[in-house]
Amino acid sequence: MIPVRSGTYSVGLPAALVATALWGFTFLGPAVIAPLNVYYLVVGRYAVFGVMSLTVLALNSDRARALGVRSFLTAMHLGVVGYIGFYLLLSLSTRIGGGVLASTLTGLIPAMVALASNVFEKALGWRRLLLPIAVMSGGLLLVDSASSAADRAGLSAGRTLLGIVLGVSACLAWAYFVIANGIVLKRAKTPVDNAVWTASIGTGAFAASLLLVPLARAGGGPSPFHDTGTFWRYLAWCAALALLGSWCATWFWNAATRRLPTTVMGPIIGMEAVFGVVFNLMRERRLPTSPELWGGLLVVGGVFLCAYLFNRALAEARRSEPAE
């Protein structure tokens, strides 16, 4: 069992849910800037995130130096793998295998994180852990089943297989980010400043996003610099996604990571898809379909069931501790 910190449950769970809500908000980006090339949005978002991150590092130079070069490079590589690597692999999977296939595969991430983390954290007994994972995974499959089946039509076996490989690779990239980030923050000998750590991750994401510039220039769709109105709308969304979906979401996720075991954080990631559906329903001004509604409720139920089981495990651990 992991060590218990103050605010483990009461602070960690709300912080993780806020982070997934903010990540879910980013699902609106590609739709609202259409028909602009989505790679322009990614580059712009992480350029703003990079400027914010470098500003924070400059204003907190003492804390940044205390972090150390090795830890700074560790955080940067997490930004490269978890943000740009994940997005690039997922977008390629979507382009080659279709959006339904790619979005369905992302349902593997919560289970990947929870199962892999529990091997060394032992935060929950395996029988306790498998139930919420099964409930949540079923919900994610229901939500994904509500998508149009048109993406599946006309795909060759080779394209489908390549789409699966790229989608699973994207899942592994995000799972690696969550698990490695948790290990670093929990095992740090001295507490890591959250703002500096977030800024270090953002610096890595910004540096790697420059590799997407050629894809943006070569992709279809008009340029955001086509006219003044388009440019300011594009810039506003880049700033909103950078502030909310990158900076704030990462900050809240890191705050939760310090307090909750990664085993419990895994199922919470599933809430990102639910929040994404909710924001898109609001944009489309419609009620959810039956699969969207029941799938979303199952995901929420699985997340809170996992949190409840972990909270009960903590209570049992406290009762078993010898009195001083």
PDB file of C-alpha atoms in Angstrom:
ATOM      1  CA  MET A   1       0.000   0.000   0.000  1.00  0.00           C
ATOM      2  CA  ILE A   2       1.248   3.477  -0.870  1.00  0.00           C
ATOM      3  CA  PRO A   3       1.960   6.011   1.883  1.00  0.00           C
ATOM      4  CA  VAL A   4      -1.028   8.159   2.854  1.00  0.00           C
ATOM      5  CA  ARG A   5      -0.693  11.891   2.377  1.00  0.00           C
ATOM      6  CA  SER A   6      -2.850  14.687   3.691  1.00  0.00           C
ATOM      7  CA  GLY A   7      -5.730  15.381   1.296  1.00  0.00           C
ATOM      8  CA  THR A   8      -5.205  12.074  -0.514  1.00  0.00           C
ATOM      9  CA  TYR A   9      -8.882  11.601  -1.286  1.00  0.00           C
ATOM     10  CA  SER A  10     -10.621  14.928  -0.648  1.00  0.00           C
ATOM     11  CA  VAL A  11      -8.124  16.985  -2.695  1.00  0.00           C
ATOM     12  CA  GLY A  12      -6.728  14.437  -5.137  1.00  0.00           C
ATOM     13  CA  LEU A  13     -10.023  13.243  -6.639  1.00  0.00           C
ATOM     14  CA  PRO A  14     -11.495  16.720  -7.374  1.00  0.00           C
ATOM     15  CA  ALA A  15      -8.149  17.870  -8.827  1.00  0.00           C
ATOM     16  CA  ALA A  16      -8.018  14.860 -11.163  1.00  0.00           C
ATOM     17  CA  LEU A  17     -11.621  15.417 -12.280  1.00  0.00           C
ATOM     18  CA  VAL A  18     -10.925  19.090 -13.028  1.00  0.00           C
ATOM     19  CA  ALA A  19      -7.911  18.052 -15.126  1.00  0.00           C
ATOM     20  CA  THR A  20      -9.951  15.572 -17.170  1.00  0.00           C
ATOM     21  CA  ALA A  21     -12.721  18.155 -17.658  1.00  0.00           C
ATOM     22  CA  LEU A  22     -10.172  20.619 -19.035  1.00  0.00           C
ATOM     23  CA  TRP A  23      -8.685  17.958 -21.319  1.00  0.00           C
ATOM     24  CA  GLY A  24     -12.209  17.124 -22.453  1.00  0.00           C
ATOM     25  CA  PHE A  25     -12.679  20.793 -23.354  1.00  0.00           C
ATOM     26  CA  THR A  26      -9.876  20.471 -25.908  1.00  0.00           C
ATOM     27  CA  PHE A  27     -12.061  18.073 -27.930  1.00  0.00           C
ATOM     28  CA  LEU A  28     -13.931  21.163 -29.120  1.00  0.00           C
ATOM     29  CA  GLY A  29     -10.851  22.651 -30.789  1.00  0.00           C
ATOM     30  CA  PRO A  30     -10.768  20.795 -34.132  1.00  0.00           C
ATOM     31  CA  ALA A  31     -14.518  21.267 -34.670  1.00  0.00           C
ATOM     32  CA  VAL A  32     -14.678  24.995 -33.948  1.00  0.00           C
ATOM     33  CA  ILE A  33     -11.705  25.946 -36.155  1.00  0.00           C
ATOM     34  CA  ALA A  34     -12.796  23.753 -39.097  1.00  0.00           C
ATOM     35  CA  PRO A  35     -11.990  23.802 -41.977  1.00  0.00           C
ATOM     36  CA  LEU A  36      -8.548  24.936 -40.773  1.00  0.00           C
ATOM     37  CA  ASN A  37      -5.868  22.228 -40.652  1.00  0.00           C
ATOM     38  CA  VAL A  38      -5.878  20.814 -37.107  1.00  0.00           C
ATOM     39  CA  TYR A  39      -2.055  20.679 -37.066  1.00  0.00           C
ATOM     40  CA  TYR A  40      -2.037  24.479 -37.095  1.00  0.00           C
ATOM     41  CA  LEU A  41      -4.142  24.393 -33.949  1.00  0.00           C
ATOM     42  CA  VAL A  42      -1.724  21.994 -32.229  1.00  0.00           C
ATOM     43  CA  VAL A  43       1.314  24.106 -33.153  1.00  0.00           C
ATOM     44  CA  GLY A  44      -0.412  27.319 -32.051  1.00  0.00           C
ATOM     45  CA  ARG A  45      -1.676  25.804 -28.806  1.00  0.00           C
ATOM     46  CA  TYR A  46       1.742  24.537 -27.763  1.00  0.00           C
ATOM     47  CA  ALA A  47       3.466  27.729 -28.909  1.00  0.00           C
ATOM     48  CA  VAL A  48       1.290  29.650 -26.426  1.00  0.00           C
ATOM     49  CA  PHE A  49       1.851  26.920 -23.807  1.00  0.00           C
ATOM     50  CA  GLY A  50       5.594  27.245 -24.428  1.00  0.00           C
ATOM     51  CA  VAL A  51       5.577  31.022 -23.989  1.00  0.00           C
ATOM     52  CA  MET A  52       3.628  30.635 -20.737  1.00  0.00           C
ATOM     53  CA  SER A  53       6.010  27.933 -19.530  1.00  0.00           C
ATOM     54  CA  LEU A  54       9.182  29.868 -20.322  1.00  0.00           C
ATOM     55  CA  THR A  55       7.712  32.937 -18.590  1.00  0.00           C
ATOM     56  CA  VAL A  56       6.968  30.913 -15.439  1.00  0.00           C
ATOM     57  CA  LEU A  57      10.490  29.468 -15.451  1.00  0.00           C
ATOM     58  CA  ALA A  58      11.983  32.937 -15.838  1.00  0.00           C
ATOM     59  CA  LEU A  59       9.884  34.353 -12.990  1.00  0.00           C
ATOM     60  CA  ASN A  60      10.770  31.403 -10.750  1.00  0.00           C
ATOM     61  CA  SER A  61      14.433  31.071 -11.650  1.00  0.00           C
ATOM     62  CA  ASP A  62      15.480  30.023  -8.123  1.00  0.00           C
ATOM     63  CA  ARG A  63      12.968  27.174  -8.042  1.00  0.00           C
ATOM     64  CA  ALA A  64      13.854  26.220 -11.611  1.00  0.00           C
ATOM     65  CA  ARG A  65      17.548  25.937 -10.659  1.00  0.00           C
ATOM     66  CA  ALA A  66      16.582  23.897  -7.595  1.00  0.00           C
ATOM     67  CA  LEU A  67      14.796  21.445  -9.886  1.00  0.00           C
ATOM     68  CA  GLY A  68      18.099  20.577 -11.528  1.00  0.00           C
ATOM     69  CA  VAL A  69      19.043  19.872 -15.141  1.00  0.00           C
ATOM     70  CA  ARG A  70      18.313  16.145 -14.935  1.00  0.00           C
ATOM     71  CA  SER A  71      14.806  16.614 -13.553  1.00  0.00           C
ATOM     72  CA  PHE A  72      14.144  19.421 -16.057  1.00  0.00           C
ATOM     73  CA  LEU A  73      15.094  17.146 -18.961  1.00  0.00           C
ATOM     74  CA  THR A  74      12.937  14.383 -17.479  1.00  0.00           C
ATOM     75  CA  ALA A  75       9.944  16.713 -17.415  1.00  0.00           C
ATOM     76  CA  MET A  76      10.687  17.896 -20.962  1.00  0.00           C
ATOM     77  CA  HIS A  77      10.735  14.353 -22.310  1.00  0.00           C
ATOM     78  CA  LEU A  78       7.404  13.684 -20.620  1.00  0.00           C
ATOM     79  CA  GLY A  79       5.992  16.673 -22.484  1.00  0.00           C
ATOM     80  CA  VAL A  80       7.384  15.340 -25.771  1.00  0.00           C
ATOM     81  CA  VAL A  81       6.011  11.807 -25.328  1.00  0.00           C
ATOM     82  CA  GLY A  82       2.771  12.560 -23.494  1.00  0.00           C
ATOM     83  CA  TYR A  83       1.573  15.538 -25.494  1.00  0.00           C
ATOM     84  CA  ILE A  84       3.101  15.589 -28.967  1.00  0.00           C
ATOM     85  CA  GLY A  85       3.908  11.877 -29.294  1.00  0.00           C
ATOM     86  CA  PHE A  86       0.434  10.852 -28.161  1.00  0.00           C
ATOM     87  CA  TYR A  87      -1.340  13.368 -30.376  1.00  0.00           C
ATOM     88  CA  LEU A  88       0.732  12.641 -33.464  1.00  0.00           C
ATOM     89  CA  LEU A  89       0.265   8.864 -33.174  1.00  0.00           C
ATOM     90  CA  LEU A  90      -3.456   9.237 -32.487  1.00  0.00           C
ATOM     91  CA  SER A  91      -3.984  11.609 -35.418  1.00  0.00           C
ATOM     92  CA  LEU A  92      -2.135   9.238 -37.760  1.00  0.00           C
ATOM     93  CA  SER A  93      -4.269   6.358 -36.466  1.00  0.00           C
ATOM     94  CA  THR A  94      -7.390   8.437 -37.143  1.00  0.00           C
ATOM     95  CA  ARG A  95      -6.242   9.346 -40.641  1.00  0.00           C
ATOM     96  CA  ILE A  96      -5.309   5.773 -41.617  1.00  0.00           C
ATOM     97  CA  GLY A  97      -7.769   3.615 -39.664  1.00  0.00           C
ATOM     98  CA  GLY A  98     -10.655   6.016 -39.100  1.00  0.00           C
ATOM     99  CA  GLY A  99     -11.870   8.052 -36.153  1.00  0.00           C
ATOM    100  CA  VAL A 100     -14.067   5.321 -34.674  1.00  0.00           C
ATOM    101  CA  LEU A 101     -11.170   2.862 -34.512  1.00  0.00           C
ATOM    102  CA  ALA A 102      -8.805   5.422 -32.960  1.00  0.00           C
ATOM    103  CA  SER A 103     -11.307   6.677 -30.374  1.00  0.00           C
ATOM    104  CA  THR A 104     -12.233   3.112 -29.415  1.00  0.00           C
ATOM    105  CA  LEU A 105      -8.583   2.215 -28.860  1.00  0.00           C
ATOM    106  CA  THR A 106      -8.119   5.162 -26.491  1.00  0.00           C
ATOM    107  CA  GLY A 107     -10.464   3.290 -24.165  1.00  0.00           C
ATOM    108  CA  LEU A 108      -7.484   1.039 -23.445  1.00  0.00           C
ATOM    109  CA  ILE A 109      -5.605   3.840 -21.669  1.00  0.00           C
ATOM    110  CA  PRO A 110      -7.401   3.751 -18.276  1.00  0.00           C
ATOM    111  CA  ALA A 111      -7.069  -0.022 -18.054  1.00  0.00           C
ATOM    112  CA  MET A 112      -3.414   0.084 -19.166  1.00  0.00           C
ATOM    113  CA  VAL A 113      -2.510   2.661 -16.536  1.00  0.00           C
ATOM    114  CA  ALA A 114      -4.464   1.050 -13.698  1.00  0.00           C
ATOM    115  CA  LEU A 115      -3.243  -2.494 -14.303  1.00  0.00           C
ATOM    116  CA  ALA A 116       0.410  -1.569 -14.920  1.00  0.00           C
ATOM    117  CA  SER A 117       0.547   0.759 -11.900  1.00  0.00           C
ATOM    118  CA  ASN A 118      -1.044  -1.697  -9.518  1.00  0.00           C
ATOM    119  CA  VAL A 119       1.763  -4.187 -10.166  1.00  0.00           C
ATOM    120  CA  PHE A 120       4.229  -2.061  -8.164  1.00  0.00           C
ATOM    121  CA  GLU A 121       1.906   0.204  -6.134  1.00  0.00           C
ATOM    122  CA  LYS A 122      -0.483  -2.499  -4.872  1.00  0.00           C
ATOM    123  CA  ALA A 123      -2.989   0.270  -4.145  1.00  0.00           C
ATOM    124  CA  LEU A 124      -5.965  -2.076  -4.522  1.00  0.00           C
ATOM    125  CA  GLY A 125      -6.497  -5.815  -4.453  1.00  0.00           C
ATOM    126  CA  TRP A 126      -6.841  -7.233  -7.962  1.00  0.00           C
ATOM    127  CA  ARG A 127     -10.432  -8.375  -7.467  1.00  0.00           C
ATOM    128  CA  ARG A 128     -11.362  -4.908  -6.207  1.00  0.00           C
ATOM    129  CA  LEU A 129      -9.624  -3.240  -9.150  1.00  0.00           C
ATOM    130  CA  LEU A 130     -11.043  -5.369 -11.972  1.00  0.00           C
ATOM    131  CA  LEU A 131     -14.686  -4.511 -11.234  1.00  0.00           C
ATOM    132  CA  PRO A 132     -14.453  -0.709 -11.740  1.00  0.00           C
ATOM    133  CA  ILE A 133     -12.208  -1.217 -14.786  1.00  0.00           C
ATOM    134  CA  ALA A 134     -14.788  -3.544 -16.352  1.00  0.00           C
ATOM    135  CA  VAL A 135     -17.649  -1.104 -15.650  1.00  0.00           C
ATOM    136  CA  MET A 136     -15.723   1.874 -17.015  1.00  0.00           C
ATOM    137  CA  SER A 137     -14.431   0.025 -20.103  1.00  0.00           C
ATOM    138  CA  GLY A 138     -17.953  -1.064 -20.960  1.00  0.00           C
ATOM    139  CA  GLY A 139     -19.081   2.541 -20.706  1.00  0.00           C
ATOM    140  CA  LEU A 140     -16.309   3.774 -23.001  1.00  0.00           C
ATOM    141  CA  LEU A 141     -17.230   1.147 -25.591  1.00  0.00           C
ATOM    142  CA  LEU A 142     -20.859   2.293 -25.443  1.00  0.00           C
ATOM    143  CA  VAL A 143     -19.863   5.937 -25.916  1.00  0.00           C
ATOM    144  CA  ASP A 144     -17.663   5.025 -28.878  1.00  0.00           C
ATOM    145  CA  SER A 145     -20.388   2.862 -30.417  1.00  0.00           C
ATOM    146  CA  ALA A 146     -22.511   6.005 -30.745  1.00  0.00           C
ATOM    147  CA  SER A 147     -20.096   7.315 -33.392  1.00  0.00           C
ATOM    148  CA  SER A 148     -20.906   6.843 -37.052  1.00  0.00           C
ATOM    149  CA  ALA A 149     -19.841   3.530 -38.568  1.00  0.00           C
ATOM    150  CA  ALA A 150     -18.950   5.307 -41.825  1.00  0.00           C
ATOM    151  CA  ASP A 151     -15.310   5.487 -40.789  1.00  0.00           C
ATOM    152  CA  ARG A 152     -15.116   1.710 -40.905  1.00  0.00           C
ATOM    153  CA  ALA A 153     -16.361   1.437 -44.474  1.00  0.00           C
ATOM    154  CA  GLY A 154     -13.926   0.800 -47.317  1.00  0.00           C
ATOM    155  CA  LEU A 155     -10.878   0.132 -45.153  1.00  0.00           C
ATOM    156  CA  SER A 156      -8.477  -2.577 -46.254  1.00  0.00           C
ATOM    157  CA  ALA A 157      -7.106  -5.094 -43.764  1.00  0.00           C
ATOM    158  CA  GLY A 158      -3.664  -3.488 -44.071  1.00  0.00           C
ATOM    159  CA  ARG A 159      -4.935   0.011 -43.265  1.00  0.00           C
ATOM    160  CA  THR A 160      -6.980  -1.317 -40.376  1.00  0.00           C
ATOM    161  CA  LEU A 161      -3.981  -3.165 -38.945  1.00  0.00           C
ATOM    162  CA  LEU A 162      -1.737  -0.100 -39.296  1.00  0.00           C
ATOM    163  CA  GLY A 163      -4.413   2.050 -37.680  1.00  0.00           C
ATOM    164  CA  ILE A 164      -4.570  -0.378 -34.754  1.00  0.00           C
ATOM    165  CA  VAL A 165      -0.775  -0.379 -34.325  1.00  0.00           C
ATOM    166  CA  LEU A 166      -0.643   3.426 -34.347  1.00  0.00           C
ATOM    167  CA  GLY A 167      -3.626   3.683 -31.983  1.00  0.00           C
ATOM    168  CA  VAL A 168      -2.143   1.239 -29.487  1.00  0.00           C
ATOM    169  CA  SER A 169       1.182   3.114 -29.711  1.00  0.00           C
ATOM    170  CA  ALA A 170      -0.656   6.341 -28.883  1.00  0.00           C
ATOM    171  CA  CYS A 171      -2.228   4.643 -25.851  1.00  0.00           C
ATOM    172  CA  LEU A 172       1.179   3.425 -24.706  1.00  0.00           C
ATOM    173  CA  ALA A 173       2.612   6.950 -25.059  1.00  0.00           C
ATOM    174  CA  TRP A 174      -0.091   8.479 -22.835  1.00  0.00           C
ATOM    175  CA  ALA A 175       0.044   5.602 -20.346  1.00  0.00           C
ATOM    176  CA  TYR A 176       3.809   6.071 -20.137  1.00  0.00           C
ATOM    177  CA  PHE A 177       3.345   9.783 -19.427  1.00  0.00           C
ATOM    178  CA  VAL A 178       0.866   9.146 -16.609  1.00  0.00           C
ATOM    179  CA  ILE A 179       2.876   6.350 -14.979  1.00  0.00           C
ATOM    180  CA  ALA A 180       6.337   7.938 -15.353  1.00  0.00           C
ATOM    181  CA  ASN A 181       5.066  11.341 -14.192  1.00  0.00           C
ATOM    182  CA  GLY A 182       3.566   9.698 -11.109  1.00  0.00           C
ATOM    183  CA  ILE A 183       6.765   7.826 -10.295  1.00  0.00           C
ATOM    184  CA  VAL A 184       8.910  10.960 -10.542  1.00  0.00           C
ATOM    185  CA  LEU A 185       6.611  13.138  -8.411  1.00  0.00           C
ATOM    186  CA  LYS A 186       6.044  10.503  -5.736  1.00  0.00           C
ATOM    187  CA  ARG A 187       9.685   9.435  -5.425  1.00  0.00           C
ATOM    188  CA  ALA A 188      11.239  12.909  -5.436  1.00  0.00           C
ATOM    189  CA  LYS A 189      13.471  13.346  -2.364  1.00  0.00           C
ATOM    190  CA  THR A 190      12.310  16.943  -1.984  1.00  0.00           C
ATOM    191  CA  PRO A 191       8.850  18.240  -3.031  1.00  0.00           C
ATOM    192  CA  VAL A 192       8.818  19.430  -6.645  1.00  0.00           C
ATOM    193  CA  ASP A 193       7.276  22.854  -7.249  1.00  0.00           C
ATOM    194  CA  ASN A 194       4.117  22.212  -9.259  1.00  0.00           C
ATOM    195  CA  ALA A 195       4.304  25.378 -11.380  1.00  0.00           C
ATOM    196  CA  VAL A 196       7.946  24.759 -12.314  1.00  0.00           C
ATOM    197  CA  TRP A 197       7.275  21.083 -13.106  1.00  0.00           C
ATOM    198  CA  THR A 198       4.270  22.009 -15.263  1.00  0.00           C
ATOM    199  CA  ALA A 199       6.330  24.649 -17.058  1.00  0.00           C
ATOM    200  CA  SER A 200       9.119  22.141 -17.698  1.00  0.00           C
ATOM    201  CA  ILE A 201       6.637  19.714 -19.257  1.00  0.00           C
ATOM    202  CA  GLY A 202       5.247  22.578 -21.341  1.00  0.00           C
ATOM    203  CA  THR A 203       8.703  23.497 -22.594  1.00  0.00           C
ATOM    204  CA  GLY A 204       9.214  19.969 -23.889  1.00  0.00           C
ATOM    205  CA  ALA A 205       5.790  19.920 -25.561  1.00  0.00           C
ATOM    206  CA  PHE A 206       6.496  23.264 -27.237  1.00  0.00           C
ATOM    207  CA  ALA A 207       9.910  22.161 -28.544  1.00  0.00           C
ATOM    208  CA  ALA A 208       8.464  18.947 -30.008  1.00  0.00           C
ATOM    209  CA  SER A 209       5.467  20.755 -31.538  1.00  0.00           C
ATOM    210  CA  LEU A 210       7.828  22.535 -33.935  1.00  0.00           C
ATOM    211  CA  LEU A 211       8.204  19.178 -35.702  1.00  0.00           C
ATOM    212  CA  LEU A 212       4.534  19.459 -36.679  1.00  0.00           C
ATOM    213  CA  VAL A 213       5.011  22.694 -38.646  1.00  0.00           C
ATOM    214  CA  PRO A 214       5.792  20.840 -41.922  1.00  0.00           C
ATOM    215  CA  LEU A 215       2.659  18.700 -41.430  1.00  0.00           C
ATOM    216  CA  ALA A 216       0.589  21.836 -40.911  1.00  0.00           C
ATOM    217  CA  ARG A 217       1.984  23.471 -44.032  1.00  0.00           C
ATOM    218  CA  ALA A 218       1.527  20.329 -46.138  1.00  0.00           C
ATOM    219  CA  GLY A 219      -1.938  19.458 -44.832  1.00  0.00           C
ATOM    220  CA  GLY A 220      -5.259  20.319 -46.385  1.00  0.00           C
ATOM    221  CA  GLY A 221      -7.526  23.179 -45.403  1.00  0.00           C
ATOM    222  CA  PRO A 222      -6.996  26.934 -45.434  1.00  0.00           C
ATOM    223  CA  SER A 223      -4.263  28.662 -43.470  1.00  0.00           C
ATOM    224  CA  PRO A 224      -5.214  30.530 -40.256  1.00  0.00           C
ATOM    225  CA  PHE A 225      -3.345  33.520 -41.703  1.00  0.00           C
ATOM    226  CA  HIS A 226      -5.729  33.706 -44.667  1.00  0.00           C
ATOM    227  CA  ASP A 227      -7.614  36.739 -43.310  1.00  0.00           C
ATOM    228  CA  THR A 228      -7.770  38.837 -40.158  1.00  0.00           C
ATOM    229  CA  GLY A 229     -11.051  37.408 -38.825  1.00  0.00           C
ATOM    230  CA  THR A 230      -9.863  33.821 -39.218  1.00  0.00           C
ATOM    231  CA  PHE A 231      -6.532  34.616 -37.596  1.00  0.00           C
ATOM    232  CA  TRP A 232      -8.023  36.189 -34.442  1.00  0.00           C
ATOM    233  CA  ARG A 233     -10.494  33.323 -34.013  1.00  0.00           C
ATOM    234  CA  TYR A 234      -7.620  30.858 -34.419  1.00  0.00           C
ATOM    235  CA  LEU A 235      -5.430  32.776 -31.950  1.00  0.00           C
ATOM    236  CA  ALA A 236      -8.230  32.963 -29.371  1.00  0.00           C
ATOM    237  CA  TRP A 237      -8.714  29.194 -29.454  1.00  0.00           C
ATOM    238  CA  CYS A 238      -4.978  28.546 -29.313  1.00  0.00           C
ATOM    239  CA  ALA A 239      -4.795  30.713 -26.180  1.00  0.00           C
ATOM    240  CA  ALA A 240      -7.862  29.081 -24.584  1.00  0.00           C
ATOM    241  CA  LEU A 241      -6.620  25.554 -25.234  1.00  0.00           C
ATOM    242  CA  ALA A 242      -3.114  26.416 -24.037  1.00  0.00           C
ATOM    243  CA  LEU A 243      -4.325  28.046 -20.810  1.00  0.00           C
ATOM    244  CA  LEU A 244      -7.107  25.604 -19.905  1.00  0.00           C
ATOM    245  CA  GLY A 245      -6.323  22.375 -21.732  1.00  0.00           C
ATOM    246  CA  SER A 246      -2.540  22.488 -21.332  1.00  0.00           C
ATOM    247  CA  TRP A 247      -1.379  24.641 -18.424  1.00  0.00           C
ATOM    248  CA  CYS A 248      -4.302  24.341 -15.978  1.00  0.00           C
ATOM    249  CA  ALA A 249      -5.067  20.708 -16.819  1.00  0.00           C
ATOM    250  CA  THR A 250      -1.432  19.676 -16.331  1.00  0.00           C
ATOM    251  CA  TRP A 251      -1.183  21.645 -13.064  1.00  0.00           C
ATOM    252  CA  PHE A 252      -4.310  20.000 -11.625  1.00  0.00           C
ATOM    253  CA  TRP A 253      -3.224  16.561 -12.842  1.00  0.00           C
ATOM    254  CA  ASN A 254       0.171  16.951 -11.159  1.00  0.00           C
ATOM    255  CA  ALA A 255      -1.539  18.074  -7.944  1.00  0.00           C
ATOM    256  CA  ALA A 256      -3.720  14.956  -8.038  1.00  0.00           C
ATOM    257  CA  THR A 257      -0.745  12.731  -8.917  1.00  0.00           C
ATOM    258  CA  ARG A 258       0.981  13.713  -5.668  1.00  0.00           C
ATOM    259  CA  ARG A 259      -2.009  12.531  -3.638  1.00  0.00           C
ATOM    260  CA  LEU A 260      -3.565   9.567  -5.445  1.00  0.00           C
ATOM    261  CA  PRO A 261      -1.922   6.318  -6.545  1.00  0.00           C
ATOM    262  CA  THR A 262      -1.535   6.045 -10.300  1.00  0.00           C
ATOM    263  CA  THR A 263      -3.672   2.897 -10.095  1.00  0.00           C
ATOM    264  CA  VAL A 264      -6.645   5.099  -9.162  1.00  0.00           C
ATOM    265  CA  MET A 265      -5.655   7.866 -11.585  1.00  0.00           C
ATOM    266  CA  GLY A 266      -5.963   5.405 -14.486  1.00  0.00           C
ATOM    267  CA  PRO A 267      -9.764   4.983 -14.380  1.00  0.00           C
ATOM    268  CA  ILE A 268     -10.213   8.728 -13.861  1.00  0.00           C
ATOM    269  CA  ILE A 269      -8.652   9.302 -17.306  1.00  0.00           C
ATOM    270  CA  GLY A 270     -11.824   7.770 -18.735  1.00  0.00           C
ATOM    271  CA  MET A 271     -13.701  10.885 -17.620  1.00  0.00           C
ATOM    272  CA  GLU A 272     -11.849  12.860 -20.305  1.00  0.00           C
ATOM    273  CA  ALA A 273     -13.947  11.159 -22.997  1.00  0.00           C
ATOM    274  CA  VAL A 274     -17.159  11.778 -21.042  1.00  0.00           C
ATOM    275  CA  PHE A 275     -16.408  15.474 -20.623  1.00  0.00           C
ATOM    276  CA  GLY A 276     -15.477  15.650 -24.308  1.00  0.00           C
ATOM    277  CA  VAL A 277     -18.899  14.258 -25.242  1.00  0.00           C
ATOM    278  CA  VAL A 278     -20.648  16.681 -22.862  1.00  0.00           C
ATOM    279  CA  PHE A 279     -18.877  19.727 -24.342  1.00  0.00           C
ATOM    280  CA  ASN A 280     -19.669  18.614 -27.882  1.00  0.00           C
ATOM    281  CA  LEU A 281     -23.328  18.014 -26.962  1.00  0.00           C
ATOM    282  CA  MET A 282     -23.443  21.577 -25.630  1.00  0.00           C
ATOM    283  CA  ARG A 283     -21.897  22.877 -28.865  1.00  0.00           C
ATOM    284  CA  GLU A 284     -24.352  20.876 -30.982  1.00  0.00           C
ATOM    285  CA  ARG A 285     -27.271  21.826 -28.701  1.00  0.00           C
ATOM    286  CA  ARG A 286     -28.689  18.334 -28.500  1.00  0.00           C
ATOM    287  CA  LEU A 287     -29.415  15.648 -25.920  1.00  0.00           C
ATOM    288  CA  PRO A 288     -27.208  12.549 -25.726  1.00  0.00           C
ATOM    289  CA  THR A 289     -28.190   9.396 -27.581  1.00  0.00           C
ATOM    290  CA  SER A 290     -28.978   6.336 -25.487  1.00  0.00           C
ATOM    291  CA  PRO A 291     -25.459   4.815 -25.904  1.00  0.00           C
ATOM    292  CA  GLU A 292     -23.859   8.165 -25.049  1.00  0.00           C
ATOM    293  CA  LEU A 293     -25.995   8.566 -21.938  1.00  0.00           C
ATOM    294  CA  TRP A 294     -25.653   5.041 -20.537  1.00  0.00           C
ATOM    295  CA  GLY A 295     -22.015   4.774 -21.579  1.00  0.00           C
ATOM    296  CA  GLY A 296     -21.214   8.042 -19.837  1.00  0.00           C
ATOM    297  CA  LEU A 297     -23.026   6.950 -16.679  1.00  0.00           C
ATOM    298  CA  LEU A 298     -21.077   3.682 -16.637  1.00  0.00           C
ATOM    299  CA  VAL A 299     -17.761   5.544 -16.949  1.00  0.00           C
ATOM    300  CA  VAL A 300     -18.701   7.910 -14.121  1.00  0.00           C
ATOM    301  CA  GLY A 301     -19.851   4.963 -12.025  1.00  0.00           C
ATOM    302  CA  GLY A 302     -16.616   3.064 -12.652  1.00  0.00           C
ATOM    303  CA  VAL A 303     -14.484   6.069 -11.701  1.00  0.00           C
ATOM    304  CA  PHE A 304     -16.317   6.739  -8.461  1.00  0.00           C
ATOM    305  CA  LEU A 305     -16.457   3.038  -7.629  1.00  0.00           C
ATOM    306  CA  CYS A 306     -12.655   2.889  -7.957  1.00  0.00           C
ATOM    307  CA  ALA A 307     -12.287   6.000  -5.780  1.00  0.00           C
ATOM    308  CA  TYR A 308     -14.678   4.535  -3.192  1.00  0.00           C
ATOM    309  CA  LEU A 309     -12.772   1.245  -3.056  1.00  0.00           C
ATOM    310  CA  PHE A 310      -9.475   3.081  -2.652  1.00  0.00           C
ATOM    311  CA  ASN A 311     -10.909   5.262   0.118  1.00  0.00           C
ATOM    312  CA  ARG A 312     -12.170   2.134   1.895  1.00  0.00           C
ATOM    313  CA  ALA A 313      -8.757   0.497   1.495  1.00  0.00           C
ATOM    314  CA  LEU A 314      -7.161   3.553   3.133  1.00  0.00           C
ATOM    315  CA  ALA A 315      -9.613   3.354   6.030  1.00  0.00           C
ATOM    316  CA  GLU A 316      -8.831  -0.344   6.508  1.00  0.00           C
ATOM    317  CA  ALA A 317      -5.100   0.402   6.431  1.00  0.00           C
ATOM    318  CA  ARG A 318      -5.500   3.088   9.114  1.00  0.00           C
ATOM    319  CA  ARG A 319      -7.506   0.753  11.363  1.00  0.00           C
ATOM    320  CA  SER A 320      -4.823  -1.931  11.050  1.00  0.00           C
ATOM    321  CA  GLU A 321      -2.008   0.448  12.068  1.00  0.00           C
ATOM    322  CA  PRO A 322      -0.806  -0.159  15.648  1.00  0.00           C
ATOM    323  CA  ALA A 323      -1.740   2.549  18.144  1.00  0.00           C
ATOM    324  CA  GLU A 324       1.174   4.729  19.292  1.00  0.00           C
TER     325      GLU A 324
END
